[in-house]
Amino acid sequence: MVSICVIDGQGGGIGAALIKYLKTEFVESVEVIALGTNAIATAQMLKAGANKGASGESAICHTVPRVDYILGPIAVTWANAMLGEVTPGIAEAVISSSAVKILLPFSKEQIKIIGIVKEPLPHLGQEALEQLKEMMSYV
């Protein structure tokens, strides 16, 4: 079974939205793992329908090398992002994972990525889902 990890922090709203899209599209044909940088984010993603979830650096560092796909905001790859919730260990584990990463350009950090069209979460979530479906068709 394909395993998809959704990582989010702070309120977990982005992760919860992504999980709703995944569960609507794939129902139970994929395993969706919610990983929060904190318990509130994980709880929100579990409410959205994740199959299982865990919180914190240890859980994220342990899980991301074992999944096929990682979805989340781009800030999960930046050390000390999300008010410090993304530790250097989390950022390294996510980037070092061999999983395909589909990252949304949401960040509250003082980093601007040039060439990104500003779109609302529903549009980006659908685009992420389409990218995932295309990548999964190659497997």
PDB file of C-alpha atoms in Angstrom:
ATOM      1  CA  MET A   1       0.000   0.000   0.000  1.00  0.00           C
ATOM      2  CA  VAL A   2       1.252   3.484  -0.844  1.00  0.00           C
ATOM      3  CA  SER A   3       2.015   5.547   2.251  1.00  0.00           C
ATOM      4  CA  ILE A   4       1.582   9.298   2.209  1.00  0.00           C
ATOM      5  CA  CYS A   5       2.834  11.447   5.052  1.00  0.00           C
ATOM      6  CA  VAL A   6       1.310  14.863   5.634  1.00  0.00           C
ATOM      7  CA  ILE A   7       3.364  17.149   7.850  1.00  0.00           C
ATOM      8  CA  ASP A   8       2.062  20.341   9.386  1.00  0.00           C
ATOM      9  CA  GLY A   9       2.559  22.490  12.409  1.00  0.00           C
ATOM     10  CA  GLN A  10       0.941  25.210  14.433  1.00  0.00           C
ATOM     11  CA  GLY A  11      -2.829  24.835  13.802  1.00  0.00           C
ATOM     12  CA  GLY A  12      -2.659  21.946  11.353  1.00  0.00           C
ATOM     13  CA  GLY A  13      -5.088  23.610   8.945  1.00  0.00           C
ATOM     14  CA  ILE A  14      -3.035  23.064   5.810  1.00  0.00           C
ATOM     15  CA  GLY A  15      -2.415  19.430   6.714  1.00  0.00           C
ATOM     16  CA  ALA A  16      -6.081  18.845   7.522  1.00  0.00           C
ATOM     17  CA  ALA A  17      -7.121  20.282   4.153  1.00  0.00           C
ATOM     18  CA  LEU A  18      -4.597  18.089   2.324  1.00  0.00           C
ATOM     19  CA  ILE A  19      -5.806  14.995   4.163  1.00  0.00           C
ATOM     20  CA  LYS A  20      -9.426  15.738   3.256  1.00  0.00           C
ATOM     21  CA  TYR A  21      -8.416  15.932  -0.422  1.00  0.00           C
ATOM     22  CA  LEU A  22      -6.427  12.692  -0.154  1.00  0.00           C
ATOM     23  CA  LYS A  23      -9.223  10.782   1.587  1.00  0.00           C
ATOM     24  CA  THR A  24     -11.815  12.056  -0.893  1.00  0.00           C
ATOM     25  CA  GLU A  25      -9.693  10.943  -3.841  1.00  0.00           C
ATOM     26  CA  PHE A  26      -8.139   7.717  -2.569  1.00  0.00           C
ATOM     27  CA  VAL A  27     -10.534   6.725   0.244  1.00  0.00           C
ATOM     28  CA  GLU A  28      -8.730   3.790   1.915  1.00  0.00           C
ATOM     29  CA  SER A  29      -6.495   2.736  -1.005  1.00  0.00           C
ATOM     30  CA  VAL A  30      -3.557   4.669   0.488  1.00  0.00           C
ATOM     31  CA  GLU A  31      -2.285   5.009   4.028  1.00  0.00           C
ATOM     32  CA  VAL A  32      -2.275   8.631   5.200  1.00  0.00           C
ATOM     33  CA  ILE A  33      -0.012   9.397   8.131  1.00  0.00           C
ATOM     34  CA  ALA A  34      -0.428  12.719   9.917  1.00  0.00           C
ATOM     35  CA  LEU A  35       2.743  14.103  11.457  1.00  0.00           C
ATOM     36  CA  GLY A  36       2.465  17.286  13.436  1.00  0.00           C
ATOM     37  CA  THR A  37       5.205  19.408  14.825  1.00  0.00           C
ATOM     38  CA  ASN A  38       2.821  19.648  17.788  1.00  0.00           C
ATOM     39  CA  ALA A  39      -0.153  17.697  19.179  1.00  0.00           C
ATOM     40  CA  ILE A  40      -2.749  20.272  18.090  1.00  0.00           C
ATOM     41  CA  ALA A  41      -1.702  19.967  14.448  1.00  0.00           C
ATOM     42  CA  THR A  42      -1.757  16.179  14.647  1.00  0.00           C
ATOM     43  CA  ALA A  43      -5.198  16.168  16.265  1.00  0.00           C
ATOM     44  CA  GLN A  44      -6.604  18.375  13.488  1.00  0.00           C
ATOM     45  CA  MET A  45      -5.173  16.087  10.815  1.00  0.00           C
ATOM     46  CA  LEU A  46      -6.524  12.967  12.535  1.00  0.00           C
ATOM     47  CA  LYS A  47      -9.976  14.593  12.644  1.00  0.00           C
ATOM     48  CA  ALA A  48      -9.644  15.158   8.889  1.00  0.00           C
ATOM     49  CA  GLY A  49      -9.303  11.407   8.370  1.00  0.00           C
ATOM     50  CA  ALA A  50      -5.649  10.403   8.621  1.00  0.00           C
ATOM     51  CA  ASN A  51      -5.189   6.690   9.264  1.00  0.00           C
ATOM     52  CA  LYS A  52      -2.714   7.365  12.060  1.00  0.00           C
ATOM     53  CA  GLY A  53      -0.680  10.195  13.448  1.00  0.00           C
ATOM     54  CA  ALA A  54       2.110  11.253  15.741  1.00  0.00           C
ATOM     55  CA  SER A  55       3.709  14.458  16.942  1.00  0.00           C
ATOM     56  CA  GLY A  56       7.140  15.904  17.422  1.00  0.00           C
ATOM     57  CA  GLU A  57      10.650  15.643  16.089  1.00  0.00           C
ATOM     58  CA  SER A  58      11.259  12.009  16.990  1.00  0.00           C
ATOM     59  CA  ALA A  59       8.062  10.823  15.289  1.00  0.00           C
ATOM     60  CA  ILE A  60       8.743  12.864  12.167  1.00  0.00           C
ATOM     61  CA  CYS A  61      12.416  11.807  11.926  1.00  0.00           C
ATOM     62  CA  HIS A  62      11.444   8.152  12.441  1.00  0.00           C
ATOM     63  CA  THR A  63       8.593   8.131   9.922  1.00  0.00           C
ATOM     64  CA  VAL A  64       9.642  10.220   6.911  1.00  0.00           C
ATOM     65  CA  PRO A  65      12.317   7.768   5.678  1.00  0.00           C
ATOM     66  CA  ARG A  66       9.647   5.034   5.571  1.00  0.00           C
ATOM     67  CA  VAL A  67       6.958   6.690   3.427  1.00  0.00           C
ATOM     68  CA  ASP A  68       6.513   7.009  -0.326  1.00  0.00           C
ATOM     69  CA  TYR A  69       5.319  10.616  -0.447  1.00  0.00           C
ATOM     70  CA  ILE A  70       5.561  13.659   1.811  1.00  0.00           C
ATOM     71  CA  LEU A  71       3.074  16.530   1.542  1.00  0.00           C
ATOM     72  CA  GLY A  72       3.069  19.756   3.491  1.00  0.00           C
ATOM     73  CA  PRO A  73       4.013  23.404   3.517  1.00  0.00           C
ATOM     74  CA  ILE A  74       7.495  24.190   2.231  1.00  0.00           C
ATOM     75  CA  ALA A  75       8.422  25.519   5.669  1.00  0.00           C
ATOM     76  CA  VAL A  76       8.766  21.927   6.952  1.00  0.00           C
ATOM     77  CA  THR A  77      12.113  21.876   5.122  1.00  0.00           C
ATOM     78  CA  TRP A  78      13.432  25.007   6.829  1.00  0.00           C
ATOM     79  CA  ALA A  79      15.149  24.736  10.201  1.00  0.00           C
ATOM     80  CA  ASN A  80      13.512  26.896  12.882  1.00  0.00           C
ATOM     81  CA  ALA A  81      10.469  27.729  10.714  1.00  0.00           C
ATOM     82  CA  MET A  82       6.969  27.889  12.193  1.00  0.00           C
ATOM     83  CA  LEU A  83       8.130  29.800  15.276  1.00  0.00           C
ATOM     84  CA  GLY A  84      10.831  27.203  15.828  1.00  0.00           C
ATOM     85  CA  GLU A  85       8.539  24.152  15.651  1.00  0.00           C
ATOM     86  CA  VAL A  86      10.512  22.829  12.675  1.00  0.00           C
ATOM     87  CA  THR A  87      13.752  21.782  14.288  1.00  0.00           C
ATOM     88  CA  PRO A  88      16.971  21.358  12.319  1.00  0.00           C
ATOM     89  CA  GLY A  89      16.470  17.589  12.782  1.00  0.00           C
ATOM     90  CA  ILE A  90      12.997  17.689  11.217  1.00  0.00           C
ATOM     91  CA  ALA A  91      14.195  19.775   8.264  1.00  0.00           C
ATOM     92  CA  GLU A  92      17.126  17.417   7.663  1.00  0.00           C
ATOM     93  CA  ALA A  93      14.966  14.293   7.943  1.00  0.00           C
ATOM     94  CA  VAL A  94      12.399  15.614   5.483  1.00  0.00           C
ATOM     95  CA  ILE A  95      14.966  16.735   2.921  1.00  0.00           C
ATOM     96  CA  SER A  96      17.048  13.543   3.313  1.00  0.00           C
ATOM     97  CA  SER A  97      14.069  11.215   2.907  1.00  0.00           C
ATOM     98  CA  SER A  98      13.939   9.399  -0.407  1.00  0.00           C
ATOM     99  CA  ALA A  99      10.169  10.023  -0.499  1.00  0.00           C
ATOM    100  CA  VAL A 100       8.797  12.272  -3.221  1.00  0.00           C
ATOM    101  CA  LYS A 101       8.039  15.639  -1.661  1.00  0.00           C
ATOM    102  CA  ILE A 102       5.114  17.784  -2.769  1.00  0.00           C
ATOM    103  CA  LEU A 103       5.394  21.067  -0.918  1.00  0.00           C
ATOM    104  CA  LEU A 104       2.996  24.001  -0.858  1.00  0.00           C
ATOM    105  CA  PRO A 105       4.517  27.489  -0.941  1.00  0.00           C
ATOM    106  CA  PHE A 106       2.992  28.605   2.363  1.00  0.00           C
ATOM    107  CA  SER A 107       5.274  30.236   4.848  1.00  0.00           C
ATOM    108  CA  LYS A 108       5.166  32.949   7.455  1.00  0.00           C
ATOM    109  CA  GLU A 109       8.941  33.246   7.329  1.00  0.00           C
ATOM    110  CA  GLN A 110      10.783  36.199   5.846  1.00  0.00           C
ATOM    111  CA  ILE A 111      11.538  34.220   2.697  1.00  0.00           C
ATOM    112  CA  LYS A 112      10.115  35.077  -0.694  1.00  0.00           C
ATOM    113  CA  ILE A 113      10.267  32.523  -3.489  1.00  0.00           C
ATOM    114  CA  ILE A 114      10.271  34.186  -6.869  1.00  0.00           C
ATOM    115  CA  GLY A 115       8.199  32.707  -9.661  1.00  0.00           C
ATOM    116  CA  ILE A 116       5.432  31.322  -7.465  1.00  0.00           C
ATOM    117  CA  VAL A 117       1.898  32.388  -8.319  1.00  0.00           C
ATOM    118  CA  LYS A 118      -0.034  33.213  -5.166  1.00  0.00           C
ATOM    119  CA  GLU A 119      -3.037  30.873  -4.979  1.00  0.00           C
ATOM    120  CA  PRO A 120      -5.469  30.081  -2.160  1.00  0.00           C
ATOM    121  CA  LEU A 121      -5.173  26.796  -0.263  1.00  0.00           C
ATOM    122  CA  PRO A 122      -8.011  25.025  -2.121  1.00  0.00           C
ATOM    123  CA  HIS A 123      -6.291  25.615  -5.476  1.00  0.00           C
ATOM    124  CA  LEU A 124      -2.870  24.572  -4.191  1.00  0.00           C
ATOM    125  CA  GLY A 125      -4.354  21.532  -2.484  1.00  0.00           C
ATOM    126  CA  GLN A 126      -5.964  20.404  -5.718  1.00  0.00           C
ATOM    127  CA  GLU A 127      -2.727  21.013  -7.624  1.00  0.00           C
ATOM    128  CA  ALA A 128      -0.805  18.969  -5.046  1.00  0.00           C
ATOM    129  CA  LEU A 129      -3.353  16.183  -5.419  1.00  0.00           C
ATOM    130  CA  GLU A 130      -3.012  16.240  -9.214  1.00  0.00           C
ATOM    131  CA  GLN A 131       0.790  16.086  -8.929  1.00  0.00           C
ATOM    132  CA  LEU A 132       0.528  13.161  -6.535  1.00  0.00           C
ATOM    133  CA  LYS A 133      -1.872  11.277  -8.810  1.00  0.00           C
ATOM    134  CA  GLU A 134       0.453  11.818 -11.784  1.00  0.00           C
ATOM    135  CA  MET A 135       3.483  10.613  -9.828  1.00  0.00           C
ATOM    136  CA  MET A 136       1.621   7.598  -8.484  1.00  0.00           C
ATOM    137  CA  SER A 137       0.670   6.602 -12.028  1.00  0.00           C
ATOM    138  CA  TYR A 138       4.369   6.135 -12.805  1.00  0.00           C
ATOM    139  CA  VAL A 139       4.861   3.676  -9.935  1.00  0.00           C
TER     140      VAL A 139
END
